[in-house]
CSV table of C-alpha atoms in Angstrom, one decimal:
chain,number,residue,atom,x,y,z
Y,16,MET,CA,-0.5,10.5,-18.9
Y,17,GLY,CA,-1.5,7.9,-21.4
Y,18,LEU,CA,-3.0,5.7,-18.7
Y,19,PHE,CA,-5.2,8.4,-17.2
Y,20,SER,CA,-6.3,9.8,-20.5
Y,21,THR,CA,-7.3,6.2,-21.5
Y,22,LEU,CA,-9.2,5.8,-18.2
Y,23,ARG,CA,-11.0,9.2,-18.7
Y,24,GLY,CA,-11.9,8.1,-22.3
Y,25,ALA,CA,-13.4,4.8,-21.0
Y,26,THR,CA,-15.2,6.6,-18.2
Y,27,ARG,CA,-16.8,9.2,-20.7
Y,28,ARG,CA,-18.1,6.4,-22.9
Y,29,CYS,CA,-19.6,4.6,-19.9
Y,30,SER,CA,-21.0,7.7,-18.2
Y,31,GLY,CA,-18.9,7.2,-15.1
Y,32,HIS,CA,-21.1,4.4,-13.7
Y,33,PHE,CA,-18.2,2.1,-12.9
Y,34,LEU,CA,-16.0,4.0,-10.5
Y,35,THR,CA,-15.9,2.7,-6.9
Y,36,ARG,CA,-17.3,5.8,-5.3
Y,37,HIS,CA,-20.8,4.8,-6.4
Y,38,PHE,CA,-20.7,1.2,-5.1
Y,39,SER,CA,-21.2,1.4,-1.3
Y,40,GLN,CA,-24.4,3.4,-1.6
Y,41,GLY,CA,-25.8,0.9,-4.1
Y,42,ALA,CA,-24.8,-1.9,-1.8
Y,43,LEU,CA,-26.7,-0.3,1.1
Y,44,ARG,CA,-29.7,-0.2,-1.1
Y,45,GLY,CA,-29.4,-3.9,-1.7
Y,46,GLU,CA,-28.0,-3.6,-5.2
Y,47,ARG,CA,-25.4,-5.9,-6.7
Y,48,PRO,CA,-21.9,-4.6,-5.9
Y,49,GLY,CA,-20.1,-3.4,-9.0
Y,50,GLY,CA,-23.0,-1.6,-10.7
Y,51,GLU,CA,-23.8,-2.2,-14.3
Y,52,GLU,CA,-21.8,-4.2,-16.8
Y,53,LEU,CA,-19.4,-2.5,-19.2
Y,54,SER,CA,-21.0,-4.0,-22.3
Y,55,ARG,CA,-19.7,-1.3,-24.6
Y,56,LEU,CA,-16.1,-1.0,-23.1
Y,57,LEU,CA,-13.5,-1.5,-25.8
Y,58,LEU,CA,-10.7,-3.9,-25.3
Y,59,ASP,CA,-8.2,-1.2,-26.0
Y,60,ASP,CA,-9.5,0.7,-23.0
Y,61,LEU,CA,-8.3,-2.1,-20.7
Y,62,VAL,CA,-4.8,-2.7,-22.0
Y,63,PRO,CA,-2.2,-1.7,-19.4
Y,64,THR,CA,0.5,0.7,-20.2
Y,65,GLN,CA,4.1,-0.4,-20.7
Y,66,ARG,CA,5.1,0.6,-17.1
Y,67,LEU,CA,2.3,-1.4,-15.5
Y,68,GLU,CA,1.4,-5.1,-15.6
Y,69,LEU,CA,-1.8,-7.1,-15.1
Y,70,LEU,CA,-1.9,-9.1,-12.0
Y,71,PHE,CA,-4.6,-11.8,-12.1
Y,72,GLY,CA,-6.2,-14.3,-9.8
Y,73,LEU,CA,-8.3,-13.7,-6.6
Y,74,SER,CA,-5.6,-14.4,-4.0
Y,75,PRO,CA,-2.8,-12.5,-5.7
Y,76,CYS,CA,-5.0,-9.4,-6.2
Y,77,LEU,CA,-6.4,-9.4,-2.7
Y,78,LEU,CA,-3.0,-9.8,-1.1
Y,79,ALA,CA,-1.5,-7.2,-3.3
Y,80,LEU,CA,-4.1,-4.7,-2.2
Y,81,GLN,CA,-3.6,-5.7,1.5
Y,82,ALA,CA,0.2,-5.5,1.3
Y,83,ALA,CA,0.1,-2.1,-0.5
Y,84,ARG,CA,3.6,-2.6,-2.0
Y,85,ARG,CA,2.5,-1.9,-5.5
Y,86,ARG,CA,1.0,1.2,-7.1
Y,87,VAL,CA,-2.5,0.1,-8.2
Y,88,SER,CA,-4.1,1.8,-11.2
Y,89,ARG,CA,-7.4,0.1,-11.3
Y,90,LEU,CA,-9.3,-3.1,-10.5
Y,91,LEU,CA,-11.1,-5.2,-13.1
Y,92,LEU,CA,-13.9,-7.4,-11.9
Y,93,GLN,CA,-15.7,-9.7,-14.2
Y,94,ALA,CA,-19.2,-8.6,-15.0
Y,95,GLY,CA,-22.0,-11.0,-14.2
Y,96,LYS,CA,-25.5,-11.4,-13.0
Y,97,ALA,CA,-24.6,-12.8,-9.5
Y,98,GLY,CA,-23.6,-10.5,-6.8
Y,99,LEU,CA,-20.1,-10.2,-5.5
Y,100,GLN,CA,-19.5,-12.1,-2.3
Y,101,GLY,CA,-16.7,-13.2,0.0
Y,102,GLU,CA,-13.2,-12.3,-1.2
Y,103,ARG,CA,-14.5,-10.6,-4.4
Y,104,ALA,CA,-16.5,-8.3,-2.3
Y,105,ASP,CA,-13.5,-7.7,0.0
Y,106,LEU,CA,-11.5,-6.7,-3.1
Y,107,LEU,CA,-14.2,-4.2,-4.1
Y,108,TRP,CA,-14.3,-2.6,-0.6
Y,109,ALA,CA,-10.5,-2.5,-0.4
Y,110,ALA,CA,-10.3,-0.8,-3.8
Y,111,GLU,CA,-13.0,1.7,-2.8
Y,112,ALA,CA,-11.3,2.6,0.5
Y,113,ARG,CA,-8.2,3.5,-1.5
Y,114,GLY,CA,-10.0,5.4,-4.2
Y,115,ILE,CA,-9.0,2.9,-6.9
Y,116,PRO,CA,-11.2,2.9,-10.0
Y,117,VAL,CA,-13.1,-0.3,-10.7
Y,118,LEU,CA,-14.2,-1.5,-14.1
Y,119,ARG,CA,-16.6,-4.4,-14.9
Y,120,PRO,CA,-15.6,-6.0,-18.2
Y,121,ARG,CA,-17.1,-9.2,-19.5
Y,122,ARG,CA,-15.2,-12.5,-19.2
Y,123,GLN,CA,-14.1,-12.6,-22.8
Y,124,LYS,CA,-12.3,-9.3,-22.4
Y,125,LEU,CA,-10.5,-10.4,-19.3
Y,126,ASP,CA,-9.5,-13.7,-21.0
Y,127,ALA,CA,-7.9,-11.8,-23.8
Y,128,LEU,CA,-6.1,-9.4,-21.5
Y,129,CYS,CA,-4.6,-12.3,-19.4
Y,130,SER,CA,-3.7,-14.3,-22.5
Y,131,TYR,CA,-6.3,-16.9,-21.3
Y,132,GLN,CA,-4.6,-17.5,-17.9
Y,133,VAL,CA,-6.9,-18.5,-15.0
Y,134,HIS,CA,-7.9,-15.1,-13.7
Y,135,GLN,CA,-10.9,-16.1,-11.6
Y,136,GLY,CA,-12.7,-13.0,-12.8
Y,137,VAL,CA,-10.3,-10.6,-11.1
Y,138,CYS,CA,-7.4,-8.5,-12.4
Y,139,LEU,CA,-5.4,-5.6,-11.0
Y,140,GLU,CA,-3.4,-3.1,-13.1
Y,141,VAL,CA,-0.3,-2.6,-11.0
Y,142,SER,CA,3.3,-1.5,-11.0
Y,143,PRO,CA,5.9,-4.4,-11.2
Y,144,LEU,CA,7.6,-5.9,-8.2
Y,145,GLN,CA,11.4,-6.2,-8.2
Y,146,PRO,CA,13.6,-8.3,-5.9
Y,147,ARG,CA,15.3,-6.1,-3.3
Y,148,PRO,CA,19.0,-5.8,-3.7
Y,149,TRP,CA,20.8,-7.7,-0.9
Y,150,THR,CA,22.6,-5.6,1.7
Y,151,GLU,CA,24.1,-6.4,5.1
Y,152,ASP,CA,22.1,-3.5,6.7
Y,153,GLY,CA,19.7,-4.7,9.3
Y,154,GLU,CA,20.8,-8.3,9.0
Y,155,VAL,CA,20.0,-10.6,11.9
Y,156,ASN,CA,23.0,-12.0,13.7
Y,157,PRO,CA,22.9,-15.8,13.6
Y,158,ASP,CA,23.6,-15.9,17.3
Y,159,ASP,CA,20.3,-14.1,17.9
Y,160,ASP,CA,18.2,-16.9,16.5
Y,161,PRO,CA,20.0,-20.3,16.2
Y,162,LEU,CA,17.2,-21.7,14.0
Y,163,GLN,CA,17.0,-19.3,11.1
Y,164,LEU,CA,16.4,-20.7,7.7
Y,165,TRP,CA,17.1,-18.9,4.5
Y,166,LEU,CA,16.4,-20.2,1.0
Y,167,VAL,CA,18.8,-19.3,-1.9
Y,168,LEU,CA,17.6,-19.9,-5.5
Y,169,GLU,CA,20.2,-20.2,-8.2
Y,170,SER,CA,18.9,-19.4,-11.7
Y,171,LEU,CA,15.3,-20.7,-11.4
Y,172,GLN,CA,13.8,-19.8,-14.7
Y,173,ASP,CA,10.3,-21.3,-14.8
Y,174,PRO,CA,7.8,-18.8,-13.3
Y,175,ARG,CA,5.5,-21.6,-12.1
Y,176,ASN,CA,8.3,-23.3,-10.4
Y,177,LEU,CA,9.4,-20.1,-8.7
Y,178,GLY,CA,5.9,-19.3,-7.6
Y,179,ALA,CA,5.4,-22.8,-6.1
Y,180,VAL,CA,8.7,-22.6,-4.3
Y,181,LEU,CA,7.8,-19.2,-2.8
Y,182,ARG,CA,4.4,-20.5,-1.7
Y,183,SER,CA,6.1,-23.5,0.1
Y,184,ALA,CA,8.7,-21.2,1.6
Y,185,HIS,CA,6.1,-18.8,3.0
Y,186,PHE,CA,3.9,-21.6,4.3
Y,187,LEU,CA,6.7,-23.4,6.1
Y,188,GLY,CA,8.3,-20.4,7.7
Y,189,VAL,CA,11.4,-19.6,5.7
Y,190,ASP,CA,12.9,-16.3,7.0
Y,191,LYS,CA,14.4,-14.9,3.8
Y,192,VAL,CA,14.6,-15.8,0.1
Y,193,ILE,CA,17.6,-14.7,-2.0
Y,194,THR,CA,17.8,-15.2,-5.7
Y,195,SER,CA,20.7,-14.8,-8.2
Y,196,ARG,CA,20.3,-11.6,-10.2
Y,197,ARG,CA,21.4,-13.2,-13.4
Y,198,ASN,CA,19.5,-15.9,-15.3
Y,199,SER,CA,16.6,-15.9,-12.8
Y,200,CYS,CA,12.9,-15.6,-13.5
Y,201,PRO,CA,11.6,-12.1,-12.6
Y,202,LEU,CA,8.7,-11.6,-10.2
Y,203,THR,CA,6.0,-11.7,-12.9
Y,204,PRO,CA,2.2,-12.0,-12.5
Y,205,VAL,CA,2.5,-15.7,-13.4
Y,206,VAL,CA,4.9,-16.2,-10.5
Y,207,SER,CA,2.4,-14.4,-8.2
Y,208,LYS,CA,-0.5,-16.6,-9.4
Y,209,ALA,CA,1.6,-19.8,-9.0
Y,210,SER,CA,2.5,-18.7,-5.5
Y,211,ALA,CA,-1.2,-18.1,-4.6
Y,212,GLY,CA,-0.2,-14.5,-3.8
Y,213,ALA,CA,2.7,-15.4,-1.4
Y,214,MET,CA,5.0,-13.3,-3.7
Y,215,GLU,CA,2.9,-10.2,-2.7
Y,216,VAL,CA,3.7,-10.5,1.0
Y,217,MET,CA,7.2,-12.0,1.0
Y,218,ASP,CA,10.5,-10.1,0.8
Y,219,VAL,CA,12.6,-11.6,-2.0
Y,220,PHE,CA,16.2,-10.4,-2.3
Y,221,SER,CA,18.7,-10.7,-5.1
Y,222,THR,CA,22.5,-10.7,-5.2
Y,223,ASP,CA,25.0,-10.4,-8.1
Y,224,ASP,CA,27.4,-13.2,-6.8
Y,225,LEU,CA,25.9,-16.1,-5.0
Y,226,SER,CA,29.3,-17.7,-4.4
Y,227,VAL,CA,30.7,-14.7,-2.6
Y,228,PHE,CA,27.4,-14.3,-0.6
Y,229,LEU,CA,27.4,-18.0,0.5
Y,230,GLN,CA,31.1,-17.9,1.5
Y,231,ALA,CA,30.6,-14.8,3.6
Y,232,LYS,CA,27.6,-16.4,5.4
Y,233,ALA,CA,29.7,-19.5,6.1
Y,234,GLN,CA,32.4,-17.4,7.7
Y,235,GLN,CA,29.7,-15.8,9.9
Y,236,GLY,CA,28.7,-19.2,11.3
Y,237,TRP,CA,25.9,-20.2,8.9
Y,238,LEU,CA,25.6,-23.8,7.6
Y,239,VAL,CA,25.4,-23.6,3.8
Y,240,ALA,CA,23.6,-26.7,2.6
Y,241,GLY,CA,23.2,-27.3,-1.2
Y,242,THR,CA,20.9,-29.8,-2.8
Y,243,VAL,CA,21.5,-32.6,-5.3
Y,244,GLY,CA,19.4,-35.3,-7.0
Y,245,CYS,CA,19.7,-38.9,-5.9
Y,246,PRO,CA,23.5,-39.4,-6.4
Y,247,ARG,CA,25.0,-42.6,-7.9
Y,248,LEU,CA,27.5,-44.4,-5.8
Y,249,GLU,CA,30.5,-43.2,-7.8
Y,250,VAL,CA,29.3,-39.6,-7.6
Y,251,SER,CA,28.9,-39.9,-3.8
Y,252,GLN,CA,32.4,-41.3,-3.4
Y,253,SER,CA,34.1,-38.6,-5.6
Y,254,SER,CA,32.2,-35.6,-4.2
Y,255,LYS,CA,34.4,-33.2,-2.2
Y,256,VAL,CA,31.3,-32.0,-0.3
Y,257,PRO,CA,29.6,-34.6,1.9
Y,258,ILE,CA,26.2,-35.8,0.7
Y,259,THR,CA,23.4,-36.8,3.2
Y,260,SER,CA,19.8,-37.7,3.1
Y,261,CYS,CA,17.5,-34.8,4.2
Y,262,LEU,CA,15.9,-37.3,6.7
Y,263,ASP,CA,19.3,-37.5,8.5
Y,264,PHE,CA,19.9,-33.8,8.6
Y,265,ARG,CA,19.8,-32.2,12.0
Y,266,TRP,CA,18.9,-28.5,12.1
Y,267,ASP,CA,20.9,-27.1,15.1
Y,268,ARG,CA,22.3,-23.8,13.7
Y,269,PRO,CA,21.4,-21.1,11.3
Y,270,THR,CA,21.1,-22.7,7.8
Y,271,ILE,CA,21.0,-21.6,4.2
Y,272,LEU,CA,19.4,-24.1,1.8
Y,273,VAL,CA,20.5,-23.7,-1.8
Y,274,LEU,CA,18.4,-24.9,-4.7
Y,275,GLY,CA,19.7,-25.0,-8.3
Y,276,ASN,CA,18.4,-24.6,-11.8
Y,277,GLU,CA,15.7,-26.8,-13.1
Y,278,GLY,CA,17.9,-28.6,-15.6
Y,279,SER,CA,21.5,-28.4,-14.4
Y,280,GLY,CA,21.1,-28.0,-10.7
Y,281,LEU,CA,23.7,-26.1,-8.8
Y,282,SER,CA,26.7,-24.6,-10.7
Y,283,GLN,CA,30.1,-25.9,-9.7
Y,284,GLU,CA,31.0,-22.6,-8.1
Y,285,VAL,CA,28.0,-22.5,-5.9
Y,286,GLN,CA,28.3,-26.2,-5.0
Y,287,ALA,CA,31.9,-25.6,-4.0
Y,288,SER,CA,30.6,-22.9,-1.6
Y,289,CYS,CA,28.4,-25.4,0.2
Y,290,GLN,CA,29.5,-27.3,3.3
Y,291,LEU,CA,26.9,-30.0,2.9
Y,292,LEU,CA,24.7,-31.4,0.1
Y,293,LEU,CA,21.2,-32.7,0.9
Y,294,THR,CA,19.4,-35.2,-1.2
Y,295,ILE,CA,16.0,-36.9,-1.2
Y,296,LEU,CA,16.3,-40.7,-1.4
Y,297,PRO,CA,13.8,-42.4,-3.7
Y,298,GLY,CA,11.5,-45.2,-2.7
Y,299,ARG,CA,12.4,-47.5,-5.5
Y,300,GLN,CA,15.0,-48.2,-8.2
Y,301,LEU,CA,14.7,-45.5,-10.8
Y,302,PRO,CA,15.4,-45.6,-14.5
Y,303,VAL,CA,17.8,-43.1,-16.1
Y,304,GLY,CA,16.2,-39.7,-16.4
Y,305,LEU,CA,14.0,-40.0,-13.3
Y,306,GLU,CA,16.7,-39.6,-10.7
Y,307,SER,CA,15.4,-36.2,-9.5
Y,308,LEU,CA,12.2,-34.4,-8.6
Y,309,ASN,CA,10.8,-31.2,-10.0
Y,310,VAL,CA,12.5,-28.4,-8.1
Y,311,SER,CA,9.3,-27.0,-6.5
Y,312,VAL,CA,8.4,-30.5,-5.3
Y,313,ALA,CA,11.9,-31.0,-3.9
Y,314,ALA,CA,11.8,-27.6,-2.2
Y,315,GLY,CA,8.6,-28.5,-0.4
Y,316,ILE,CA,10.0,-31.9,0.8
Y,317,LEU,CA,13.4,-30.4,1.9
Y,318,LEU,CA,11.9,-27.4,3.6
Y,319,HIS,CA,9.4,-29.5,5.5
Y,320,SER,CA,12.0,-32.0,6.6
Y,321,ILE,CA,14.0,-29.1,8.1
Y,322,CYS,CA,11.2,-26.9,9.5
Y,323,SER,CA,9.4,-29.8,11.1
Y,324,GLN,CA,12.4,-30.1,13.5
Y,325,LYS,CA,11.6,-26.7,15.0
Y,326,LYS,CA,10.1,-26.9,18.4
Y,327,GLY,CA,6.3,-26.2,18.3
Y,328,PHE,CA,6.0,-26.9,14.5
Y,329,PRO,CA,3.2,-26.9,13.6
Y,330,ALA,CA,1.4,-27.2,17.0
Y,331,GLY,CA,1.4,-24.2,19.3
Y,332,ARG,CA,1.2,-21.6,16.5
Y,333,GLU,CA,-1.6,-19.2,16.8
Y,334,MET,CA,-3.7,-18.7,13.7
Y,335,ALA,CA,-3.9,-15.0,13.0
Y,336,PRO,CA,-7.1,-14.0,11.2
Y,337,SER,CA,-6.6,-12.6,7.7
Y,338,PRO,CA,-7.0,-8.8,7.7
Y,339,ARG,CA,-10.2,-7.6,6.0
Y,340,PRO,CA,-10.7,-4.0,4.8
Y,341,PRO,CA,-13.2,-2.0,6.7
Y,342,ARG,CA,-16.6,-1.7,5.1
Y,343,THR,CA,-18.6,1.5,5.1
């Protein structure tokens, strides 16, 4: 009730000129989409309620509207003199088609709402996204597709790292992403922005016990491949799990790639559940402290080295056009 009463209050003060139902008629008359600027809109009128969050950035907001997985309260488009074109106009039409209220605050107010993140003049007030609890229901049998690739993330905590990993996973064709429920970064607006909106269209799952999950997958015929930084000779000789360069890895059966925490990597329990450890060999002798890569960079290299082995990658894939909302 608080959200809608706030919206009604803002609408009364602004005479209702900023709701989307007025925009198409104005656009047909050649007017700038979005109507007048909300020069008198108070900052308090824009603050989302506790049960909602503010998604920001052009691609995350557009993909969130297209995916329709979140409840959307309202769209905030930065007011300005220039007309709305391209993807910003698409956002406006998509919001209008769904009856979503649209407000036009000035940049300073959007900056404050987003804690001065890069919002590109676009914000959506939306319900949060949560990882889906992992269940065996509807799971694909590994025999049905011998070249499935799942990505498991253990305790990734930096939202920008998580977003970058999700973006690479979506781009390169990873089939599923599973995270550990404990000590993992939630699916926040910062994650969505860092993923360029990939988080809005991907299914991200979570499980309480990664070790049990990985052991069960191994028994079903999956190859569970963990990841480590460039190992020293003594570490390689003492490891109970074989370590190999990602360039020497051959993808010939369903595989689960496991990435660890930014600081400590894979836990001992999870590493013991792996059948193989992949590493990225450096191109030079490295000083102490630089033996590993940022986890999101490593994820991109490892996933590409695996996915590029798939027949027809990337040639032969048809480029599907991005869906655009109908304009009336």
